[in-house]
Backbone as numpy.savetxt, mean C-alpha at the origin, in Angstrom:
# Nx Ny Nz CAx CAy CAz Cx Cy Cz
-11.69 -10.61 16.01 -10.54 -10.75 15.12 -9.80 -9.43 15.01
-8.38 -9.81 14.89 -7.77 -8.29 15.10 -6.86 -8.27 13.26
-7.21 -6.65 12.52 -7.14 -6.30 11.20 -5.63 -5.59 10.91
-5.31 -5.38 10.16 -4.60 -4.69 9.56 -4.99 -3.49 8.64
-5.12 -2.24 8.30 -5.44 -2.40 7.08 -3.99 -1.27 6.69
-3.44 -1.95 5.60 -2.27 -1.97 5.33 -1.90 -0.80 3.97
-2.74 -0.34 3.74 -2.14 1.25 2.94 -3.86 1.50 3.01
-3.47 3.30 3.28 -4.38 4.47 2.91 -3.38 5.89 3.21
-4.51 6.71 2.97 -4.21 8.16 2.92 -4.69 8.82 3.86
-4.34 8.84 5.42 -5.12 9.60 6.28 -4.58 11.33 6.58
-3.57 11.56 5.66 -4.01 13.12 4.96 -4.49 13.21 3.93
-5.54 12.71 3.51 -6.11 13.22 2.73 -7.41 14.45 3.22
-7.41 15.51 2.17 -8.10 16.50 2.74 -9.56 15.95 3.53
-10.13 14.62 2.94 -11.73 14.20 2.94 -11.04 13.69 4.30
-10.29 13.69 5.14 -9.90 13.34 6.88 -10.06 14.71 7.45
-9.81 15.85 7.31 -9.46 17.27 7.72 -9.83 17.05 8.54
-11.31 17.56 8.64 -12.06 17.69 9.94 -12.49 16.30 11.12
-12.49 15.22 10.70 -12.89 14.35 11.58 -11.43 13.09 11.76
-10.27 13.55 11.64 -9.09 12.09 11.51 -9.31 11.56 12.79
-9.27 11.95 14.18 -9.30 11.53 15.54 -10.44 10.75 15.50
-11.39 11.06 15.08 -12.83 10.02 14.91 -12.35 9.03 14.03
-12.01 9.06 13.24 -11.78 7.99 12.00 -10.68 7.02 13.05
-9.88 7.47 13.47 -8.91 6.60 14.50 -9.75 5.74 15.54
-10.38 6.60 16.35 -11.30 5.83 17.42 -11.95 4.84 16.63
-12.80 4.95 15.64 -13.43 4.24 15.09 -12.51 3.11 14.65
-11.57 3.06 14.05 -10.76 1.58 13.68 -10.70 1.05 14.89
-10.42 1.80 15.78 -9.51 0.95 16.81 -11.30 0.12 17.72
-12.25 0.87 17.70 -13.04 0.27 17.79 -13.48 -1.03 17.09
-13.08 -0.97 16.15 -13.00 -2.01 14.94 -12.82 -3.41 14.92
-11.53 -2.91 16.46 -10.50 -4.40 16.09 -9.85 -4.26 15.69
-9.21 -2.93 14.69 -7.61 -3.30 13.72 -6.40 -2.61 15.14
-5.47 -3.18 14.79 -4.53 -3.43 15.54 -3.47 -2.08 14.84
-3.94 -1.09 13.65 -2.68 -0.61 13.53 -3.35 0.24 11.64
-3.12 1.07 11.38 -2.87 1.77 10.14 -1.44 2.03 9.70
-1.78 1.37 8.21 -0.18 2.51 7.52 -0.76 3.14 6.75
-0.42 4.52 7.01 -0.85 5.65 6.34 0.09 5.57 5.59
-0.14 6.22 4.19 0.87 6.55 2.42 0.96 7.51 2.47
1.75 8.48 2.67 1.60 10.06 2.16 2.74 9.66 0.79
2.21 10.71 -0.12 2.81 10.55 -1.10 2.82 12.02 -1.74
3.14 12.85 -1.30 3.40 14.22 -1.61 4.13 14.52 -0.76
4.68 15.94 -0.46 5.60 16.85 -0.08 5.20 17.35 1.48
3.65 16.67 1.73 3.16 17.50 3.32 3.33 16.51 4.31
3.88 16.24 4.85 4.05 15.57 5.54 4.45 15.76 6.96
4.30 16.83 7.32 4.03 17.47 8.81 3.02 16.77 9.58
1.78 16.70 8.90 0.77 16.14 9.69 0.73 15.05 9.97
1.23 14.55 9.07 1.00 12.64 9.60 2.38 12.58 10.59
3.15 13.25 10.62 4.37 13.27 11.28 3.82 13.67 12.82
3.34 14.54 12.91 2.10 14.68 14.38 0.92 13.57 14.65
0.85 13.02 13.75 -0.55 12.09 13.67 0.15 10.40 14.15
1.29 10.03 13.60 2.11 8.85 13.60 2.60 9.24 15.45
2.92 10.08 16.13 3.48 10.57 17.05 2.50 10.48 18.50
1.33 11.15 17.63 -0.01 10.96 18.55 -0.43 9.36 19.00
-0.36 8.72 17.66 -1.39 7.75 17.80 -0.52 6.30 17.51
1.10 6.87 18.66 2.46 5.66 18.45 2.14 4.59 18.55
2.32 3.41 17.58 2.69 2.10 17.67 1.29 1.58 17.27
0.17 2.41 16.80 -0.90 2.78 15.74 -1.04 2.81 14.45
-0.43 4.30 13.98 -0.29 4.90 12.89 0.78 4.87 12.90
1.50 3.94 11.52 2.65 4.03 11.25 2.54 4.43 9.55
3.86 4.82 9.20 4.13 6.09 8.61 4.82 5.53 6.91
4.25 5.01 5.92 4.91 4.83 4.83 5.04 6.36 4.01
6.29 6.07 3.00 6.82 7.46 2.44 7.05 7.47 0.96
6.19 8.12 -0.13 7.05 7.76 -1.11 6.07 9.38 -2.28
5.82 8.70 -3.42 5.64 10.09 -3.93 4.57 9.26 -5.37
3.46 9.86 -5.33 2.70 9.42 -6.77 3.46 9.74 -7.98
3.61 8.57 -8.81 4.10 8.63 -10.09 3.70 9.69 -10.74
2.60 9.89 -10.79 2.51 11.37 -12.00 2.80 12.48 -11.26
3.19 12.51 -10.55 3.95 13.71 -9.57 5.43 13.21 -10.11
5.91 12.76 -10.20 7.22 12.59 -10.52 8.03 13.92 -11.62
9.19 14.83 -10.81 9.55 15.66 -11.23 11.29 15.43 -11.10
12.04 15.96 -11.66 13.44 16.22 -10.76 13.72 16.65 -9.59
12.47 17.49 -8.84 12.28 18.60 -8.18 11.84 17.72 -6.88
10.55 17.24 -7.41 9.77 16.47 -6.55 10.68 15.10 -5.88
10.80 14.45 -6.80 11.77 13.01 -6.45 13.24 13.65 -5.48
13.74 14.30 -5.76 14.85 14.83 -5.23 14.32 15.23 -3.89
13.27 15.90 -3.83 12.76 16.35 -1.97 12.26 15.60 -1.50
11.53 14.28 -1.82 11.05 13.36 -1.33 11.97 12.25 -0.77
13.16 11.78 -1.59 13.95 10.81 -1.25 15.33 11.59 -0.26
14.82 13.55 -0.14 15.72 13.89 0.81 14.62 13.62 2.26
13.68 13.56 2.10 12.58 13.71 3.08 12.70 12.46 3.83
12.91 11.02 2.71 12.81 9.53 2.88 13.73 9.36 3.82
15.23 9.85 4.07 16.38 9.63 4.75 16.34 10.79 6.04
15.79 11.67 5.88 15.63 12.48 7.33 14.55 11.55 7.81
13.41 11.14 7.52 12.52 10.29 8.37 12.90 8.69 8.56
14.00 8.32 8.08 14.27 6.76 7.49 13.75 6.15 9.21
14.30 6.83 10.89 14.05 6.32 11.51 12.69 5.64 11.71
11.74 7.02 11.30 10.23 7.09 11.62 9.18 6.15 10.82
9.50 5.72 9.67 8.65 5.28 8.08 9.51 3.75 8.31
7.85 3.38 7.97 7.90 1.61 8.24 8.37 0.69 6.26
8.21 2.14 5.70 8.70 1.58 4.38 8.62 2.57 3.48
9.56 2.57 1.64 8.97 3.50 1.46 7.80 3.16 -0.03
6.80 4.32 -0.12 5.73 3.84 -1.13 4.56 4.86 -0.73
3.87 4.99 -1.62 3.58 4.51 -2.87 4.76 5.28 -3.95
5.45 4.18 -4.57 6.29 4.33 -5.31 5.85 3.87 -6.32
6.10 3.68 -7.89 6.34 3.22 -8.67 6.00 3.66 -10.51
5.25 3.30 -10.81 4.75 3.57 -12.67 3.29 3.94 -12.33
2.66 4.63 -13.29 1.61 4.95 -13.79 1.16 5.21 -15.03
0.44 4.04 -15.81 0.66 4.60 -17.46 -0.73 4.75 -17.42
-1.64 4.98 -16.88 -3.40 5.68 -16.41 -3.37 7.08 -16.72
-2.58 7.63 -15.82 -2.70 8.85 -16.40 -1.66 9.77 -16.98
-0.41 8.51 -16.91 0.83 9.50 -18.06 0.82 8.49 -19.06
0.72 9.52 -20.47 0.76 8.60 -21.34 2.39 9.26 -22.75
2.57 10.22 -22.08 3.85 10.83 -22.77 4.73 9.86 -23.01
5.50 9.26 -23.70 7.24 8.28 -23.95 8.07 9.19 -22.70
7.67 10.47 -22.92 9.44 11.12 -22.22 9.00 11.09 -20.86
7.52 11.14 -20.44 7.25 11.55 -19.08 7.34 9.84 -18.44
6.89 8.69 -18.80 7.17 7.36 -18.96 8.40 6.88 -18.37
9.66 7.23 -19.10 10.86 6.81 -19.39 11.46 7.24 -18.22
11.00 8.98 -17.98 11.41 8.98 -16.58 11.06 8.89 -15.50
9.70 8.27 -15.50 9.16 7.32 -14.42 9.97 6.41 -13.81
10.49 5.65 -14.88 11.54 4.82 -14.84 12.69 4.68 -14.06
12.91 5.92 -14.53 14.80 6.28 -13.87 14.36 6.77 -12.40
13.14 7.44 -12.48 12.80 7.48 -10.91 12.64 6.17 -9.69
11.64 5.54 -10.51 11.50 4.42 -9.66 12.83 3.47 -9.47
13.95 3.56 -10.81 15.01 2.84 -9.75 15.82 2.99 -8.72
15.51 4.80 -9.01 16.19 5.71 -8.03 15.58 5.14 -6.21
14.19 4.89 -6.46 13.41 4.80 -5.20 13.92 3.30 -4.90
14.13 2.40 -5.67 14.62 1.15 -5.39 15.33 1.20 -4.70
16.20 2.01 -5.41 18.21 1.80 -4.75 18.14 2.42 -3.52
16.91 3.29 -3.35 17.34 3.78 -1.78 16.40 2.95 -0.51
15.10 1.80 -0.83 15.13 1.12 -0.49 16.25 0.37 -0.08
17.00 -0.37 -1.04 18.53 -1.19 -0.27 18.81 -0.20 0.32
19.29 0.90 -0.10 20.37 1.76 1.02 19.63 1.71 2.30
18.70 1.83 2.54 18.06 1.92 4.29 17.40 0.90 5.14
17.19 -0.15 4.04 17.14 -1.65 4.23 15.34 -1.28 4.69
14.52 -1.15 4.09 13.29 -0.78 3.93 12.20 -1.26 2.83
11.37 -2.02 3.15 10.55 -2.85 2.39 9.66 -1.40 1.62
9.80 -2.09 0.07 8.90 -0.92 -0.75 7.30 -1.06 -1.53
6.43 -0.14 -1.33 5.53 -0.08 -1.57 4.53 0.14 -2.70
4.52 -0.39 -3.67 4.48 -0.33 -5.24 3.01 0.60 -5.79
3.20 1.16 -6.69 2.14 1.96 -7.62 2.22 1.64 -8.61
1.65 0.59 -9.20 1.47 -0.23 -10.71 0.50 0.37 -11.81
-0.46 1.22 -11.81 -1.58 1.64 -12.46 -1.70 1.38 -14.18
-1.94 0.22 -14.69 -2.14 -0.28 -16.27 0.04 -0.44 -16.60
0.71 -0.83 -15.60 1.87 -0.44 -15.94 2.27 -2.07 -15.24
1.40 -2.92 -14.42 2.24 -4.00 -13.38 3.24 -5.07 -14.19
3.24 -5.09 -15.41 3.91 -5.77 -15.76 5.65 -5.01 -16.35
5.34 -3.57 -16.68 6.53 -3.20 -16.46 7.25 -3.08 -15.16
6.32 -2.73 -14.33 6.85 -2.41 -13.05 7.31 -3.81 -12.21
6.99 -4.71 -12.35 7.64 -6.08 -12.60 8.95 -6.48 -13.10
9.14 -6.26 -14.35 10.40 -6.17 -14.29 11.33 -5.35 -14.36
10.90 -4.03 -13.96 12.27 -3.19 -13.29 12.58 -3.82 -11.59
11.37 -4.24 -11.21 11.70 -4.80 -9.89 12.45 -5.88 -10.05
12.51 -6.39 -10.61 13.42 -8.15 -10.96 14.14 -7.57 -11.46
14.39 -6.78 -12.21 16.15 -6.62 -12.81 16.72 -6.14 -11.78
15.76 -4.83 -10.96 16.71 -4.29 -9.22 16.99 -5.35 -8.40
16.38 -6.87 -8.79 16.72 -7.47 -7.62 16.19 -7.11 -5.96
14.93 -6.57 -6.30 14.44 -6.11 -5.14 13.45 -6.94 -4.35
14.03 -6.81 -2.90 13.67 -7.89 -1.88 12.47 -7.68 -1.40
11.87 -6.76 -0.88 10.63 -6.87 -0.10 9.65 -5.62 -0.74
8.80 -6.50 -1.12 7.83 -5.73 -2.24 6.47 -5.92 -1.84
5.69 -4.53 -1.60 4.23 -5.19 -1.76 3.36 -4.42 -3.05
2.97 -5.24 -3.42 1.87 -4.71 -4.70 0.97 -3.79 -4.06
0.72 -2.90 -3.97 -0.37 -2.05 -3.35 -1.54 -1.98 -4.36
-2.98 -2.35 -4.01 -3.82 -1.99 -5.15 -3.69 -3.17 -5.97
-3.05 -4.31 -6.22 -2.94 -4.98 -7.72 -4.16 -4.96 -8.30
-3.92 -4.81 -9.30 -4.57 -5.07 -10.61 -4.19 -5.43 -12.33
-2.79 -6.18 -11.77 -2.80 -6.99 -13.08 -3.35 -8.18 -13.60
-2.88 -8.64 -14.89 -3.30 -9.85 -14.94 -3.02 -10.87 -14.28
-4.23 -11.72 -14.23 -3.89 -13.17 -12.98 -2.52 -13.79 -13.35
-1.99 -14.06 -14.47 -0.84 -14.76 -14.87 0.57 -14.47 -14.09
0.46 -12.79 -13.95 1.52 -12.40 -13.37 1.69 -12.43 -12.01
0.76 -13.03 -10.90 0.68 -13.15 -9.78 1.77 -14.30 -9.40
2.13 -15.83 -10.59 2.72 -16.48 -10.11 4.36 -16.27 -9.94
4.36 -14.63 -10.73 5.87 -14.38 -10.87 6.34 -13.38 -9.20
5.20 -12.88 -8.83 4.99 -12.06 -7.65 5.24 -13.39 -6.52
4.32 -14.40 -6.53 4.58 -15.39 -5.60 6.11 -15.92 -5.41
6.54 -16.09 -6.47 7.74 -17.01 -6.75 8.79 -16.11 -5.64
8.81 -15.00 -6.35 9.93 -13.22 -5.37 9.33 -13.63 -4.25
8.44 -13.80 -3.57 8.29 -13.78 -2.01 7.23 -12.36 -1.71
6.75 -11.58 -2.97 6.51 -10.50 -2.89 4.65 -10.96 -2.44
4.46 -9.46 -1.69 2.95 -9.43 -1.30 2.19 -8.70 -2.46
0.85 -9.48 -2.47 -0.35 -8.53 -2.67 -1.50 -7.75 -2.03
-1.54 -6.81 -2.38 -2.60 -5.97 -1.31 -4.34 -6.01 -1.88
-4.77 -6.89 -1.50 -6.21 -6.52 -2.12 -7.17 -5.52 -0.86
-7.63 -4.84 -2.24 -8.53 -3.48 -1.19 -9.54 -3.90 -1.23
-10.62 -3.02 -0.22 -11.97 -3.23 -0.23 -12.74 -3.08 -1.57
-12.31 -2.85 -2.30 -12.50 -2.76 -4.16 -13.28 -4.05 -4.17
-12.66 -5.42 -3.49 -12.75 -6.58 -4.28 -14.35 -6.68 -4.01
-14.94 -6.32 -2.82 -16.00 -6.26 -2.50 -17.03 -5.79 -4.08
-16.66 -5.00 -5.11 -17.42 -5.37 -6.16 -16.88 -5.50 -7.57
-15.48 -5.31 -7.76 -14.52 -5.19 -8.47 -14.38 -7.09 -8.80
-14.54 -7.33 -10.24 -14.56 -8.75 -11.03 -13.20 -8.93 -10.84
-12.08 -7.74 -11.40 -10.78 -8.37 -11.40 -10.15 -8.15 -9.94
-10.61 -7.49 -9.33 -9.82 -7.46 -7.96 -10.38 -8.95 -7.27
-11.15 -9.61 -7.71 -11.98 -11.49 -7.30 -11.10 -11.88 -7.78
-10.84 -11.58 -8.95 -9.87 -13.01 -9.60 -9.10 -13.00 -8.97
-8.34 -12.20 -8.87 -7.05 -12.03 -7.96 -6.92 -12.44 -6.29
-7.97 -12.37 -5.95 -8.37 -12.69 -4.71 -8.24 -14.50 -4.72
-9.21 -14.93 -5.76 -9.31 -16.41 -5.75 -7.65 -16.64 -5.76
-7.22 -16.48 -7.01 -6.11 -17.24 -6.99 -4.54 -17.14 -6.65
-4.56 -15.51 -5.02 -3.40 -15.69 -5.13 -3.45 -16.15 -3.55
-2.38 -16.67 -3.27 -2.60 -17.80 -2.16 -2.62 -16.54 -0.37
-3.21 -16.95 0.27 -3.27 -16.08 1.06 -1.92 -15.63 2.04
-0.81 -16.47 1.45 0.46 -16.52 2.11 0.80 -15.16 1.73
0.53 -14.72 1.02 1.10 -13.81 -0.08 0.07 -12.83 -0.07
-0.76 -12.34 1.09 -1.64 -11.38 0.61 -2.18 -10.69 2.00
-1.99 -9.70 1.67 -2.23 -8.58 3.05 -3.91 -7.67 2.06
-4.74 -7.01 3.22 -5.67 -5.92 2.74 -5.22 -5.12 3.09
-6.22 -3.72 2.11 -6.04 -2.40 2.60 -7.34 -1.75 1.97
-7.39 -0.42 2.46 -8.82 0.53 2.25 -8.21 0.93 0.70
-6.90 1.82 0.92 -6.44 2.80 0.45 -7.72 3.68 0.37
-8.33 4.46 1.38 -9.23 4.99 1.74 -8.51 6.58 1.69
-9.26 7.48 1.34 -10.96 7.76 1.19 -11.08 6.48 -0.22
-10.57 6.24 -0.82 -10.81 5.58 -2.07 -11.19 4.36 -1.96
-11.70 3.76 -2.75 -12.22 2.55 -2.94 -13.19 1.73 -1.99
-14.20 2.96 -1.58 -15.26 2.41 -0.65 -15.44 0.86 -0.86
-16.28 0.17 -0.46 -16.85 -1.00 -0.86 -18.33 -0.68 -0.90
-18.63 0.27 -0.43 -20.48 1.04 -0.29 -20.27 2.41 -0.69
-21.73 2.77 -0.39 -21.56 4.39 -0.50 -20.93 5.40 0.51
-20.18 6.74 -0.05 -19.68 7.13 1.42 -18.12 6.87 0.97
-17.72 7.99 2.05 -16.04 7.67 2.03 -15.59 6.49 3.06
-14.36 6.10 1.99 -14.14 4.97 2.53 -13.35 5.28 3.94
-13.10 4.53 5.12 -11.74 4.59 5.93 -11.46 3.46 6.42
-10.07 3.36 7.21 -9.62 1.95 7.90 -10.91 0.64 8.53
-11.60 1.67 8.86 -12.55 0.28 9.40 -13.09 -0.44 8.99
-12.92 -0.07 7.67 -13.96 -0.94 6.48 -13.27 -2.02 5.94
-11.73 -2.26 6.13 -11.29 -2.89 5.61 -11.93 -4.40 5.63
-12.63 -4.84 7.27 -13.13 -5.95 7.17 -13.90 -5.79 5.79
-14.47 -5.60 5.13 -15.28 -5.85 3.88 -14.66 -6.84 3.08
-12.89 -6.47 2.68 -12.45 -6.87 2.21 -11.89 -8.31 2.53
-11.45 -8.40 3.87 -11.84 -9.87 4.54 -12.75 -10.78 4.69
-13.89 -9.69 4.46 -15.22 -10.72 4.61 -14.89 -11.23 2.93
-14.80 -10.19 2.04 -14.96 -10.90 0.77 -14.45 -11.64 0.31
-12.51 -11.89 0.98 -11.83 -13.05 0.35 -12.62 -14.17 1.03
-12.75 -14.33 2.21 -13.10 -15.43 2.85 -14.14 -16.44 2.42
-15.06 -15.52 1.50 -16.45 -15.96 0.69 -15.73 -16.49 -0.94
-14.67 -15.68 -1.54 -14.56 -16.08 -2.59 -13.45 -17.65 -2.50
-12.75 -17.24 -1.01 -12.02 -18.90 -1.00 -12.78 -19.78 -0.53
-14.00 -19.75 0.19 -14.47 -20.27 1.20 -14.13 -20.84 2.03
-13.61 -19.79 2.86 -12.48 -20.59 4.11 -13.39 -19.39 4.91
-12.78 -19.79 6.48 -13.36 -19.06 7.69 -13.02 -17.55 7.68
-13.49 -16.65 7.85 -13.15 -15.16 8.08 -12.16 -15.38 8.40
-11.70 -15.72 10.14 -10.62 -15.39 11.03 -9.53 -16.18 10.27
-9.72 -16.56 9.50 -8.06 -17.57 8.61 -8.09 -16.37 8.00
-8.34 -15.65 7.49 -8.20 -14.48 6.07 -7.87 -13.11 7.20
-8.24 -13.02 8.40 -7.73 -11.74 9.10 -6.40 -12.79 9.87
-6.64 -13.63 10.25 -5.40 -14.17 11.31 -4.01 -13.77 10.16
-4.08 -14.49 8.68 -2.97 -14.32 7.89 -2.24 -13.63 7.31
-3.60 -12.36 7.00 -3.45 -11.26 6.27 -2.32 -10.15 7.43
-2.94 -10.15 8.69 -2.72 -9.19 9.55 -1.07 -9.91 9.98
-1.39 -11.34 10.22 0.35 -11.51 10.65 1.83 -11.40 9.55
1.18 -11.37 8.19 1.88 -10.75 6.61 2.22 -9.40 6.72
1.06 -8.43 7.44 1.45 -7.27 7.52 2.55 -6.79 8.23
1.99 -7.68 9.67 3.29 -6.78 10.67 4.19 -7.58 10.47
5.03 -8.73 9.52 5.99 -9.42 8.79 6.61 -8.13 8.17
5.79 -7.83 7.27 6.38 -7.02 6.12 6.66 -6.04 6.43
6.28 -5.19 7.42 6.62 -3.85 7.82 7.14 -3.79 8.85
7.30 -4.65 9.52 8.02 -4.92 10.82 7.38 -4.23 11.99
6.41 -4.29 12.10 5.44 -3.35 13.05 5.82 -4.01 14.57
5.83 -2.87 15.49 5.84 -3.41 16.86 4.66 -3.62 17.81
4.38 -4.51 16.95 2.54 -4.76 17.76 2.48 -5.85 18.08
């Protein structure tokens, strides 16, 4: 069966020394392709790494919410339009009320993320969401933007709000989390697999001990497949052809 796994961090420092191994190894795997997230200001490396390992590693762009500055947002969305050719979308974008809990730092979360919206339309680029204890605001700033191609990265809201995500056409990303994570199951059971791509978002969210990376994502396939009880290869055949839908991958 051939995988997707559809957001991680392969600059992250816990890649330094071994990323070329971590590559061989997916591709040993079976997955057909990584989108790496950079979401800070370095982005040289994956810019060599996306280049190396073409039509592989493809390249999402956006900036962690609690990073959100005047400073920061402003070099990132100048960064977003010098790379617009290269970046299959942009994200991790969006709210974080986990670890900002300020009104003023909040509010201009806000004005950021519509900023990141509007330049989605401007480049005609599907966007990549950061919801953290926030998915229901971040919900409807997306419905008031009127914004077209959305994937939940990570969800973890409540089940209720999945049918408003379905309705938009928008994706969910369940990670290898679900593998022991109660609410990342629920979510699994009941959102329809039309509507649902995996991802590691690795080093994070092992499903075992150990850092996580792309290859593991089957975990997370194996686990929807057990909680719908449908065949593995229906849960990688759907997931993986959602992905390169949504990002427009040339694979």
């Amino acid at each position: 069966m051939k995988l997707i796994d559809s957001h991680c961090h392969l600059d992250h420092r816990r890649f330094k020394r071994d990323i070329d191994k971590v590559i061989i190894k997916s591709k040993k795997k079976n997955l057909l392709g990584i989108i790496t997230s950079t979401i800070d200001e370095k982005i040289n490396k994956i810019i060599a790494l996306r280049r190396k390992y073409k039509n592989y590693v493809f390249h999402s762009l956006g900036l962690h919410p609690p990073g959100y500055t005047n400073q920061s947002v402003k070099h990132i969305k100048s960064l977003i339009r010098e790379n617009a050719n290269e970046i299959v979308s942009i994200g991790e974008v969006g709210l974080d009320y986990y670890w900002v809990k300020e009104k003023k730092l909040r509010d201009y979360q806000e004005i950021a993320f519509r900023e990141f919206i509007n330049l989605t339309k401007e480049l005609n680029k599907p966007i990549v969401i950061h919801s953290r204890d926030a998915e229901k605001e971040a919900i409807e700033i997306l419905e008031s933007e009127e914004t077209p191609n959305v994937l939940m990265h990570c969800f973890d809201g409540e089940a209720n709000l999945i049918d408003q995500l379905i309705d938009h056409g928008w994706l969910i990303s369940i990670p290898t989390a679900v593998v022991n994570r109660k609410s990342h199951q629920k979510i699994a059971i009941k959102c329809p697999l039309d509507s649902m791509v995996v991802e590691t978002d690795s080093p994070y969210l092992s499903p075992n001990k150990g850092r996580n990376d792309p290859s593991k994502v089957f975990y997370a396939v194996k686990k929807i497949a057990e909680l719908k009880r449908i065949p593995i290869q229906e849960v990688a055949e759907t997931t993986t052809k959602n992905a390169i839908d949504f990002y427009s991958l040339p694979i």
